[in-house]
mmCIF file of C-alpha atoms in Angstrom:
data_model
loop_
_atom_site.group_PDB
_atom_site.id
_atom_site.type_symbol
_atom_site.label_atom_id
_atom_site.label_comp_id
_atom_site.label_asym_id
_atom_site.label_seq_id
_atom_site.Cartn_x
_atom_site.Cartn_y
_atom_site.Cartn_z
ATOM 1 C CA MET A 80 97.821 116.650 146.904
ATOM 2 C CA ASP A 81 95.002 118.553 145.217
ATOM 3 C CA LYS A 82 96.190 120.748 142.360
ATOM 4 C CA ILE A 83 94.450 123.430 140.369
ATOM 5 C CA PHE A 84 96.025 124.725 137.152
ATOM 6 C CA ILE A 85 94.785 128.014 135.716
ATOM 7 C CA LEU A 86 95.605 129.055 132.132
ATOM 8 C CA LYS A 87 94.835 132.460 130.694
ATOM 9 C CA ALA A 88 94.116 131.867 127.006
ATOM 10 C CA SER A 89 94.199 135.392 125.657
ATOM 11 C CA LYS A 90 92.970 134.697 122.115
ATOM 12 C CA ALA A 91 90.847 131.548 122.544
ATOM 13 C CA LYS A 92 87.498 131.895 120.790
ATOM 14 C CA THR A 93 84.496 132.417 123.042
ATOM 15 C CA SER A 94 81.839 130.897 120.803
ATOM 16 C CA LYS A 95 81.291 127.348 119.567
ATOM 17 C CA ASP A 96 81.814 128.517 115.990
ATOM 18 C CA PHE A 97 85.372 127.385 115.489
ATOM 19 C CA SER A 98 86.579 124.565 113.285
ATOM 20 C CA LEU A 99 87.972 121.421 114.899
ATOM 21 C CA ASN A 100 90.132 121.250 111.755
ATOM 22 C CA ASP A 101 91.815 124.540 112.674
ATOM 23 C CA MET A 102 92.008 124.881 116.444
ATOM 24 C CA PRO A 103 95.268 126.897 116.280
ATOM 25 C CA GLY A 104 93.943 129.507 113.812
ATOM 26 C CA ASP A 105 90.161 129.605 113.853
ATOM 27 C CA GLY A 106 90.042 128.513 117.515
ATOM 28 C CA GLY A 107 92.507 131.201 118.657
ATOM 29 C CA ARG A 108 95.028 128.598 119.866
ATOM 30 C CA MET A 109 92.329 126.360 121.308
ATOM 31 C CA ASP A 110 94.894 123.580 120.736
ATOM 32 C CA ILE A 111 96.888 124.918 123.706
ATOM 33 C CA ILE A 112 93.874 124.452 125.995
ATOM 34 C CA ALA A 113 93.321 120.919 124.638
ATOM 35 C CA ARG A 114 96.923 119.954 125.324
ATOM 36 C CA CYS A 115 96.774 121.422 128.834
ATOM 37 C CA VAL A 116 93.702 119.272 129.535
ATOM 38 C CA ASN A 117 95.647 116.214 128.387
ATOM 39 C CA SER A 118 98.628 117.121 130.596
ATOM 40 C CA ALA A 119 96.485 117.923 133.613
ATOM 41 C CA PHE A 120 94.531 114.656 133.707
ATOM 42 C CA PHE A 121 95.988 111.734 131.775
ATOM 43 C CA LEU A 122 97.885 108.895 133.352
ATOM 44 C CA SER A 123 98.400 105.630 131.504
ATOM 45 C CA HIS A 124 94.913 104.030 131.635
ATOM 46 C CA ASP A 125 93.674 106.440 134.315
ATOM 47 C CA LEU A 126 92.753 110.066 135.035
ATOM 48 C CA ARG A 127 94.116 112.235 137.850
ATOM 49 C CA LYS A 128 91.106 112.714 140.105
ATOM 50 C CA ASP A 129 92.849 115.204 142.441
ATOM 51 C CA THR A 130 93.334 117.820 139.708
ATOM 52 C CA GLU A 131 91.295 120.702 138.321
ATOM 53 C CA PHE A 132 92.165 122.665 135.205
ATOM 54 C CA ILE A 133 90.659 126.111 134.614
ATOM 55 C CA ALA A 134 91.022 127.978 131.301
ATOM 56 C CA VAL A 135 89.976 131.621 131.022
ATOM 57 C CA LEU A 136 89.168 132.334 127.358
ATOM 58 C CA GLU A 137 89.568 135.956 126.354
ATOM 59 C CA GLY A 138 89.236 135.855 122.571
ATOM 60 C CA GLU A 139 86.355 137.130 120.439
ATOM 61 C CA PRO A 140 83.366 137.299 120.203
ATOM 62 C CA ASN A 141 82.112 137.075 123.783
ATOM 63 C CA PRO A 142 84.939 137.273 126.370
ATOM 64 C CA PRO A 143 85.479 136.256 129.062
ATOM 65 C CA VAL A 144 84.418 132.613 129.258
ATOM 66 C CA THR A 145 85.828 130.270 131.899
ATOM 67 C CA LEU A 146 86.005 126.513 131.443
ATOM 68 C CA ARG A 147 86.602 124.394 134.535
ATOM 69 C CA PHE A 148 87.584 120.718 134.166
ATOM 70 C CA VAL A 149 87.209 118.613 137.325
ATOM 71 C CA GLY A 150 89.252 115.396 137.328
ATOM 72 C CA SER A 151 87.025 113.503 139.753
ATOM 73 C CA LYS A 152 83.952 114.026 137.535
ATOM 74 C CA LEU A 153 85.324 113.961 133.975
ATOM 75 C CA ARG A 154 83.791 111.580 131.433
ATOM 76 C CA TYR A 155 84.058 111.147 127.646
ATOM 77 C CA LEU A 156 87.595 112.569 127.562
ATOM 78 C CA SER A 157 90.171 111.052 125.214
ATOM 79 C CA PRO A 158 93.799 112.178 125.052
ATOM 80 C CA ASP A 159 93.644 113.618 121.520
ATOM 81 C CA GLU A 160 93.221 117.350 120.928
ATOM 82 C CA ARG A 161 90.205 116.945 118.661
ATOM 83 C CA CYS A 162 88.196 115.103 121.318
ATOM 84 C CA THR A 163 88.837 117.842 123.856
ATOM 85 C CA GLY A 164 88.056 120.456 121.199
ATOM 86 C CA GLY A 165 84.659 118.814 120.683
ATOM 87 C CA LEU A 166 83.905 118.911 124.420
ATOM 88 C CA ILE A 167 84.946 122.594 124.498
ATOM 89 C CA LYS A 168 82.507 123.335 121.645
ATOM 90 C CA LYS A 169 79.710 121.672 123.649
ATOM 91 C CA ALA A 170 80.672 123.774 126.673
ATOM 92 C CA LEU A 171 80.638 126.986 124.621
ATOM 93 C CA GLU A 172 77.017 126.235 123.615
ATOM 94 C CA LYS A 173 76.027 126.455 127.291
ATOM 95 C CA VAL A 174 77.599 129.760 128.369
ATOM 96 C CA SER A 175 75.465 131.726 130.830
ATOM 97 C CA GLU A 176 76.078 133.922 133.876
ATOM 98 C CA LYS A 177 75.588 130.941 136.193
ATOM 99 C CA GLU A 178 78.211 128.179 136.045
ATOM 100 C CA THR A 179 76.758 125.229 134.091
ATOM 101 C CA GLU A 180 77.985 121.623 133.719
ATOM 102 C CA SER A 181 78.003 121.070 129.949
ATOM 103 C CA THR A 182 79.238 117.445 129.990
ATOM 104 C CA PRO A 183 80.317 115.454 133.074
ATOM 105 C CA GLY A 184 83.199 117.256 134.783
ATOM 106 C CA ILE A 185 83.269 120.307 132.477
ATOM 107 C CA PHE A 186 81.797 123.543 133.833
ATOM 108 C CA VAL A 187 81.356 126.789 131.906
ATOM 109 C CA SER A 188 80.735 130.324 133.171
ATOM 110 C CA LYS A 189 81.268 134.001 132.338
ATOM 111 C CA LYS A 190 83.902 134.458 135.059
ATOM 112 C CA SER A 191 86.872 136.698 134.310
ATOM 113 C CA PHE A 192 90.497 135.931 135.156
ATOM 114 C CA SER A 193 90.231 138.361 138.059
ATOM 115 C CA GLU A 194 87.107 136.627 139.427
ATOM 116 C CA VAL A 195 88.693 133.187 139.052
ATOM 117 C CA ILE A 196 91.803 134.278 140.951
ATOM 118 C CA SER A 197 89.777 135.980 143.694
ATOM 119 C CA GLU A 198 87.757 132.791 144.309
ATOM 120 C CA ILE A 199 90.789 130.535 144.799
ATOM 121 C CA ASP A 200 90.866 129.389 148.437
ATOM 122 C CA CYS A 201 94.398 127.988 148.586
ATOM 123 C CA GLU A 202 98.030 128.991 148.047
ATOM 124 C CA ILE A 203 98.636 130.416 144.554
ATOM 125 C CA ILE A 204 101.900 129.837 142.704
ATOM 126 C CA TYR A 205 102.708 131.775 139.556
ATOM 127 C CA LEU A 206 104.855 129.621 137.273
ATOM 128 C CA HIS A 207 107.510 131.953 135.910
ATOM 129 C CA GLU A 208 111.011 131.470 134.534
ATOM 130 C CA ASP A 209 112.423 133.951 137.085
ATOM 131 C CA GLY A 210 110.986 132.226 140.157
ATOM 132 C CA GLU A 211 112.289 130.074 142.984
ATOM 133 C CA ASP A 212 113.157 126.475 142.013
ATOM 134 C CA ILE A 213 110.139 124.161 142.464
ATOM 135 C CA GLN A 214 112.433 121.330 143.611
ATOM 136 C CA THR A 215 113.354 123.198 146.794
ATOM 137 C CA LEU A 216 109.932 124.694 147.457
ATOM 138 C CA PRO A 217 108.602 123.992 150.959
ATOM 139 C CA ILE A 218 105.171 122.328 150.685
ATOM 140 C CA GLU A 219 102.964 123.378 153.573
ATOM 141 C CA SER A 220 99.482 122.746 152.250
ATOM 142 C CA ASP A 221 97.477 119.918 150.744
ATOM 143 C CA LYS A 222 96.131 122.044 147.880
ATOM 144 C CA ILE A 223 98.021 124.384 145.556
ATOM 145 C CA CYS A 224 96.902 126.471 142.587
ATOM 146 C CA PHE A 225 99.378 127.024 139.734
ATOM 147 C CA VAL A 226 98.864 129.910 137.304
ATOM 148 C CA LEU A 227 100.190 129.684 133.733
ATOM 149 C CA GLY A 228 100.303 132.098 130.827
ATOM 150 C CA ASP A 229 99.757 131.126 127.200
ATOM 151 C CA HIS A 230 102.183 132.061 124.384
ATOM 152 C CA PHE A 231 101.585 135.760 125.151
ATOM 153 C CA GLY A 232 102.250 135.387 128.891
ATOM 154 C CA LEU A 233 100.338 137.441 131.456
ATOM 155 C CA SER A 234 99.780 141.199 131.241
ATOM 156 C CA GLU A 235 100.947 143.647 133.936
ATOM 157 C CA GLU A 236 97.314 143.921 135.017
ATOM 158 C CA ASP A 237 97.082 140.130 135.430
ATOM 159 C CA GLU A 238 100.382 140.025 137.272
ATOM 160 C CA ALA A 239 99.083 142.684 139.681
ATOM 161 C CA LEU A 240 96.340 140.208 140.681
ATOM 162 C CA LEU A 241 99.108 137.744 141.536
ATOM 163 C CA LYS A 242 101.212 140.143 143.619
ATOM 164 C CA ASN A 243 100.908 137.884 146.681
ATOM 165 C CA ALA A 244 101.591 134.690 144.743
ATOM 166 C CA LYS A 245 104.997 133.043 144.986
ATOM 167 C CA ARG A 246 106.882 132.942 141.669
ATOM 168 C CA VAL A 247 108.184 129.463 141.037
ATOM 169 C CA SER A 248 110.333 128.144 138.194
ATOM 170 C CA ILE A 249 110.325 124.587 136.883
ATOM 171 C CA SER A 250 113.011 124.761 134.210
ATOM 172 C CA PRO A 251 115.873 126.955 132.968
ATOM 173 C CA MET A 252 114.095 126.863 129.558
ATOM 174 C CA VAL A 253 110.892 128.699 128.631
ATOM 175 C CA LEU A 254 108.305 125.990 128.007
ATOM 176 C CA HIS A 255 104.797 125.573 126.653
ATOM 177 C CA ALA A 256 102.040 125.638 129.288
ATOM 178 C CA ASP A 257 101.097 121.975 128.759
ATOM 179 C CA HIS A 258 104.706 120.897 129.262
ATOM 180 C CA CYS A 259 104.841 122.896 132.520
ATOM 181 C CA ILE A 260 101.847 120.973 133.874
ATOM 182 C CA ILE A 261 103.592 117.629 133.225
ATOM 183 C CA ILE A 262 106.667 118.774 135.128
ATOM 184 C CA VAL A 263 104.679 120.102 138.093
ATOM 185 C CA HIS A 264 102.805 116.791 138.363
ATOM 186 C CA ASN A 265 106.110 114.908 138.226
ATOM 187 C CA VAL A 266 107.633 116.937 141.061
ATOM 188 C CA PHE A 267 104.730 116.063 143.366
ATOM 189 C CA ASP A 268 104.389 112.468 142.130
ATOM 190 C CA ARG A 269 108.028 111.916 143.089
ATOM 191 C CA LYS A 270 107.356 113.225 146.598
ATOM 192 C CA ASN A 271 104.223 111.027 146.802
ATOM 193 C CA LEU A 272 102.139 114.137 147.397
ATOM 194 C CA MET B 165 123.362 116.733 125.207
ATOM 195 C CA ASP B 166 122.074 114.984 122.095
ATOM 196 C CA LYS B 167 118.999 112.875 122.737
ATOM 197 C CA ILE B 168 117.224 110.316 120.590
ATOM 198 C CA PHE B 169 113.763 109.092 121.578
ATOM 199 C CA ILE B 170 112.436 105.894 120.003
ATOM 200 C CA LEU B 171 108.743 104.979 120.200
ATOM 201 C CA LYS B 172 107.340 101.657 119.081
ATOM 202 C CA ALA B 173 103.839 102.419 117.800
ATOM 203 C CA SER B 174 102.369 98.950 117.535
ATOM 204 C CA LYS B 175 99.099 99.812 115.793
ATOM 205 C CA ALA B 176 99.971 103.011 113.876
ATOM 206 C CA LYS B 177 98.767 102.844 110.278
ATOM 207 C CA THR B 178 101.462 102.328 107.667
ATOM 208 C CA SER B 179 99.737 104.025 104.744
ATOM 209 C CA LYS B 180 98.725 107.634 104.134
ATOM 210 C CA ASP B 181 95.066 106.578 104.025
ATOM 211 C CA PHE B 182 94.037 107.609 107.500
ATOM 212 C CA SER B 183 91.758 110.474 108.435
ATOM 213 C CA LEU B 184 93.227 113.518 110.186
ATOM 214 C CA ASN B 185 89.776 113.715 111.824
ATOM 215 C CA ASP B 186 90.307 110.342 113.504
ATOM 216 C CA MET B 187 93.985 109.858 114.282
ATOM 217 C CA PRO B 188 93.226 107.744 117.401
ATOM 218 C CA GLY B 189 90.926 105.278 115.613
ATOM 219 C CA ASP B 190 91.568 105.304 111.876
ATOM 220 C CA GLY B 191 95.232 106.257 112.370
ATOM 221 C CA GLY B 192 95.876 103.454 114.891
ATOM 222 C CA ARG B 193 96.748 105.913 117.674
ATOM 223 C CA MET B 194 98.679 108.189 115.330
ATOM 224 C CA ASP B 195 97.787 110.910 117.865
ATOM 225 C CA ILE B 196 100.348 109.393 120.258
ATOM 226 C CA ILE B 197 103.112 109.878 117.679
ATOM 227 C CA ALA B 198 101.978 113.461 117.041
ATOM 228 C CA ARG B 199 102.101 114.288 120.749
ATOM 229 C CA CYS B 200 105.534 112.700 121.111
ATOM 230 C CA VAL B 201 106.801 114.915 118.268
ATOM 231 C CA ASN B 202 105.446 117.949 120.119
ATOM 232 C CA SER B 203 107.113 116.868 123.377
ATOM 233 C CA ALA B 204 110.418 116.030 121.722
ATOM 234 C CA PHE B 205 110.926 119.341 119.936
ATOM 235 C CA PHE B 206 108.878 122.277 121.157
ATOM 236 C CA LEU B 207 110.213 125.002 123.394
ATOM 237 C CA SER B 208 108.421 128.318 123.736
ATOM 238 C CA HIS B 209 109.170 130.027 120.380
ATOM 239 C CA ASP B 210 111.933 127.552 119.492
ATOM 240 C CA LEU B 211 112.668 123.930 118.567
ATOM 241 C CA ARG B 212 115.166 121.611 120.277
ATOM 242 C CA LYS B 213 117.861 121.133 117.662
ATOM 243 C CA ASP B 214 119.804 118.515 119.663
ATOM 244 C CA THR B 215 116.940 115.982 119.604
ATOM 245 C CA GLU B 216 115.808 113.224 117.248
ATOM 246 C CA PHE B 217 112.534 111.353 117.535
ATOM 247 C CA ILE B 218 112.074 107.987 115.831
ATOM 248 C CA ALA B 219 108.696 106.232 115.576
ATOM 249 C CA VAL B 220 108.474 102.646 114.365
ATOM 250 C CA LEU B 221 104.971 102.103 112.967
ATOM 251 C CA GLU B 222 103.791 98.512 113.046
ATOM 252 C CA GLY B 223 100.116 98.771 112.127
ATOM 253 C CA GLU B 224 98.430 97.675 108.894
ATOM 254 C CA PRO B 225 98.676 97.604 105.909
ATOM 255 C CA ASN B 226 102.416 97.719 105.260
ATOM 256 C CA PRO B 227 104.508 97.349 108.447
ATOM 257 C CA PRO B 228 107.108 98.244 109.443
ATOM 258 C CA VAL B 229 107.596 101.910 108.570
ATOM 259 C CA THR B 230 110.043 104.095 110.461
ATOM 260 C CA LEU B 231 109.684 107.862 110.713
ATOM 261 C CA ARG B 232 112.718 109.836 111.880
ATOM 262 C CA PHE B 233 112.304 113.481 112.930
ATOM 263 C CA VAL B 234 115.550 115.489 113.149
ATOM 264 C CA GLY B 235 115.324 118.632 115.276
ATOM 265 C CA SER B 236 118.144 120.499 113.536
ATOM 266 C CA LYS B 237 116.443 120.180 110.133
ATOM 267 C CA LEU B 238 112.708 120.325 110.914
ATOM 268 C CA ARG B 239 110.530 122.835 109.085
ATOM 269 C CA TYR B 240 106.755 123.408 108.762
ATOM 270 C CA LEU B 241 106.061 121.877 112.189
ATOM 271 C CA SER B 242 103.367 123.400 114.411
ATOM 272 C CA PRO B 243 102.584 122.179 117.922
ATOM 273 C CA ASP B 244 99.084 120.868 117.140
ATOM 274 C CA GLU B 245 98.438 117.179 116.490
ATOM 275 C CA ARG B 246 96.703 117.766 113.171
ATOM 276 C CA CYS B 247 99.722 119.569 111.674
ATOM 277 C CA THR B 248 102.037 116.722 112.616
ATOM 278 C CA GLY B 249 99.458 114.232 111.321
ATOM 279 C CA GLY B 250 99.556 116.010 107.942
ATOM 280 C CA LEU B 251 103.362 115.791 107.802
ATOM 281 C CA ILE B 252 103.148 112.073 108.704
ATOM 282 C CA LYS B 253 100.696 111.529 105.815
ATOM 283 C CA LYS B 254 103.184 113.182 103.446
ATOM 284 C CA ALA B 255 105.959 110.945 104.797
ATOM 285 C CA LEU B 256 103.823 107.827 104.319
ATOM 286 C CA GLU B 257 103.445 108.728 100.617
ATOM 287 C CA LYS B 258 107.217 108.386 100.221
ATOM 288 C CA VAL B 259 107.916 105.002 101.816
ATOM 289 C CA SER B 260 110.620 103.009 100.035
ATOM 290 C CA GLU B 261 113.453 100.684 101.049
ATOM 291 C CA LYS B 262 115.940 103.570 101.052
ATOM 292 C CA GLU B 263 115.446 106.257 103.709
ATOM 293 C CA THR B 264 113.856 109.331 102.074
ATOM 294 C CA GLU B 265 113.404 112.910 103.362
ATOM 295 C CA SER B 266 109.699 113.612 102.809
ATOM 296 C CA THR B 267 109.650 117.189 104.151
ATOM 297 C CA PRO B 268 112.572 119.030 105.791
ATOM 298 C CA GLY B 269 113.748 117.072 108.831
ATOM 299 C CA ILE B 270 111.360 114.108 108.419
ATOM 300 C CA PHE B 271 112.827 110.871 107.052
ATOM 301 C CA VAL B 272 110.897 107.720 106.197
ATOM 302 C CA SER B 273 112.130 104.154 105.658
ATOM 303 C CA LYS B 274 111.109 100.493 105.901
ATOM 304 C CA LYS B 275 113.350 99.845 108.923
ATOM 305 C CA SER B 276 112.042 97.541 111.650
ATOM 306 C CA PHE B 277 112.322 98.158 115.392
ATOM 307 C CA SER B 278 115.160 95.630 115.497
ATOM 308 C CA GLU B 279 117.067 97.414 112.708
ATOM 309 C CA VAL B 280 116.543 100.811 114.332
ATOM 310 C CA ILE B 281 117.883 99.540 117.661
ATOM 311 C CA SER B 282 120.870 97.814 116.039
ATOM 312 C CA GLU B 283 121.905 101.034 114.268
ATOM 313 C CA ILE B 284 121.961 103.171 117.440
ATOM 314 C CA ASP B 285 125.577 104.164 118.138
ATOM 315 C CA CYS B 286 125.200 105.456 121.694
ATOM 316 C CA GLU B 287 124.034 104.347 125.149
ATOM 317 C CA ILE B 288 120.459 103.045 125.128
ATOM 318 C CA ILE B 289 118.121 103.595 128.064
ATOM 319 C CA TYR B 290 114.813 101.743 128.295
ATOM 320 C CA LEU B 291 112.294 103.913 130.135
ATOM 321 C CA HIS B 292 110.456 101.555 132.436
ATOM 322 C CA GLU B 293 108.535 101.967 135.688
ATOM 323 C CA ASP B 294 110.742 99.352 137.386
ATOM 324 C CA GLY B 295 114.060 101.018 136.521
ATOM 325 C CA GLU B 296 116.713 103.004 138.353
ATOM 326 C CA ASP B 297 115.728 106.599 139.181
ATOM 327 C CA ILE B 298 116.737 109.000 136.370
ATOM 328 C CA GLN B 299 117.583 111.710 138.935
ATOM 329 C CA THR B 300 120.514 109.683 140.277
ATOM 330 C CA LEU B 301 121.680 108.272 136.951
ATOM 331 C CA PRO B 302 125.365 108.889 136.224
ATOM 332 C CA ILE B 303 125.696 110.673 132.872
ATOM 333 C CA GLU B 304 128.882 109.594 131.114
ATOM 334 C CA SER B 305 128.157 110.377 127.477
ATOM 335 C CA ASP B 306 127.087 113.333 125.363
ATOM 336 C CA LYS B 307 124.415 111.365 123.513
ATOM 337 C CA ILE B 308 121.738 109.055 124.918
ATOM 338 C CA CYS B 309 118.921 107.118 123.261
ATOM 339 C CA PHE B 310 115.694 106.595 125.217
ATOM 340 C CA VAL B 311 113.285 103.816 124.210
ATOM 341 C CA LEU B 312 109.563 104.145 124.950
ATOM 342 C CA GLY B 313 106.605 101.841 124.509
ATOM 343 C CA ASP B 314 103.147 102.967 123.421
ATOM 344 C CA HIS B 315 99.940 102.066 125.331
ATOM 345 C CA PHE B 316 100.671 98.352 124.723
ATOM 346 C CA GLY B 317 104.269 98.551 125.989
ATOM 347 C CA LEU B 318 107.040 96.478 124.447
ATOM 348 C CA SER B 319 106.791 92.736 123.711
ATOM 349 C CA GLU B 320 109.180 90.163 125.203
ATOM 350 C CA GLU B 321 110.826 89.968 121.790
ATOM 351 C CA ASP B 322 111.397 93.740 121.767
ATOM 352 C CA GLU B 323 112.688 93.665 125.321
ATOM 353 C CA ALA B 324 115.183 90.960 124.308
ATOM 354 C CA LEU B 325 116.692 93.487 121.867
ATOM 355 C CA LEU B 326 117.177 95.820 124.842
ATOM 356 C CA LYS B 327 118.801 93.276 127.161
ATOM 357 C CA ASN B 328 121.953 95.419 127.429
ATOM 358 C CA ALA B 329 120.020 98.673 127.912
ATOM 359 C CA LYS B 330 119.772 100.188 131.378
ATOM 360 C CA ARG B 331 116.197 100.353 132.708
ATOM 361 C CA VAL B 332 115.459 103.823 134.014
ATOM 362 C CA SER B 333 112.345 105.183 135.729
ATOM 363 C CA ILE B 334 111.179 108.788 135.648
ATOM 364 C CA SER B 335 108.102 108.627 137.866
ATOM 365 C CA PRO B 336 106.349 106.402 140.384
ATOM 366 C CA MET B 337 103.282 106.674 138.094
ATOM 367 C CA VAL B 338 102.816 104.965 134.722
ATOM 368 C CA LEU B 339 102.709 107.788 132.173
ATOM 369 C CA HIS B 340 101.944 108.372 128.497
ATOM 370 C CA ALA B 341 104.999 108.293 126.211
ATOM 371 C CA ASP B 342 104.745 112.009 125.334
ATOM 372 C CA HIS B 343 104.683 112.940 129.026
ATOM 373 C CA CYS B 344 107.813 110.812 129.603
ATOM 374 C CA ILE B 345 109.699 112.783 126.935
ATOM 375 C CA ILE B 346 108.895 116.090 128.675
ATOM 376 C CA ILE B 347 110.219 114.776 131.971
ATOM 377 C CA VAL B 348 113.431 113.405 130.445
ATOM 378 C CA HIS B 349 114.105 116.762 128.767
ATOM 379 C CA ASN B 350 113.494 118.543 132.070
ATOM 380 C CA VAL B 351 115.980 116.349 133.956
ATOM 381 C CA PHE B 352 118.754 117.233 131.494
ATOM 382 C CA ASP B 353 117.711 120.884 131.098
ATOM 383 C CA ARG B 354 118.081 121.289 134.860
ATOM 384 C CA LYS B 355 121.591 119.857 134.719
ATOM 385 C CA ASN B 356 122.385 122.144 131.755
ATOM 386 C CA LEU B 357 123.198 119.081 129.664
#
């Protein structure tokens, strides 16, 4: 099954001028995005080609910037955070109104969270601790988009954009976004979807 | 339920002289250990206090070295790989025959994989793609130890040490060790164990 994961990264820096030695601080928690990329794509000795990961960066100095990682096209990606951070820096050098492929499989644009959501052409699920259990969720489509918040969660304004999305829970605990992605993949892997 | 995760890191460097800028290469895949620490302990705004993570480092120049991370005592840990890498460097400065606490909750010793396994005082489960499904596993104890291989897996000699351990599978896919830890936690979180 094709999956799209969308993360709103409310403080992630929107210029290439952040230090790979301080992705949490100087990068505005760019480390969270790097770990989500790892979770979205890495299998042992393989990448998940049926997955996209979209991060909407809303930190200074030039928000919004949207990064789109496409599993079927990705190259030069290693599992470590610093490697992904380097590819994000390259992407942030290429920001323009038109979506641009900065390195194979990584696309950068000026889209906002609202624009990203409005362009999604499949069922949207909002991962939320108060939602329906993912284990019992009926699966009716061959493509699903999962929306995740960062450590600040989504604002009321963001949640209004998701008013038609089903709220789905994956755990009784509140988890980091990258851990949520692993669990979602596992649910569908187990169903061979 | 108390959980112990044990990772055999066959190439991880056993001196502090590795670069935090190249944990995959110079550190001998030290990035894998850092991600396993993240997976073992981090909840949103909290740490899992009922979890231990043990990494047996078998790379050059001074193998073996065992690092033991104790959730109930950990301090100064951030989710990013570089932070954990820094704490590992500090631990590797303090290697001696006797187990030493290098920073709060991180203990370092010269124990081998065989010694670590022989000292475990609870049920041992070997996470393996050919095992019994974890979802249907009967849980009879309040403490379980899960053994994981790195990207090289375990040797025949290591597997001989685990001949009495149950083989348990968590996914039809072959996954990275840090992803396995997330899924194991989720199985027990869902059962409120």
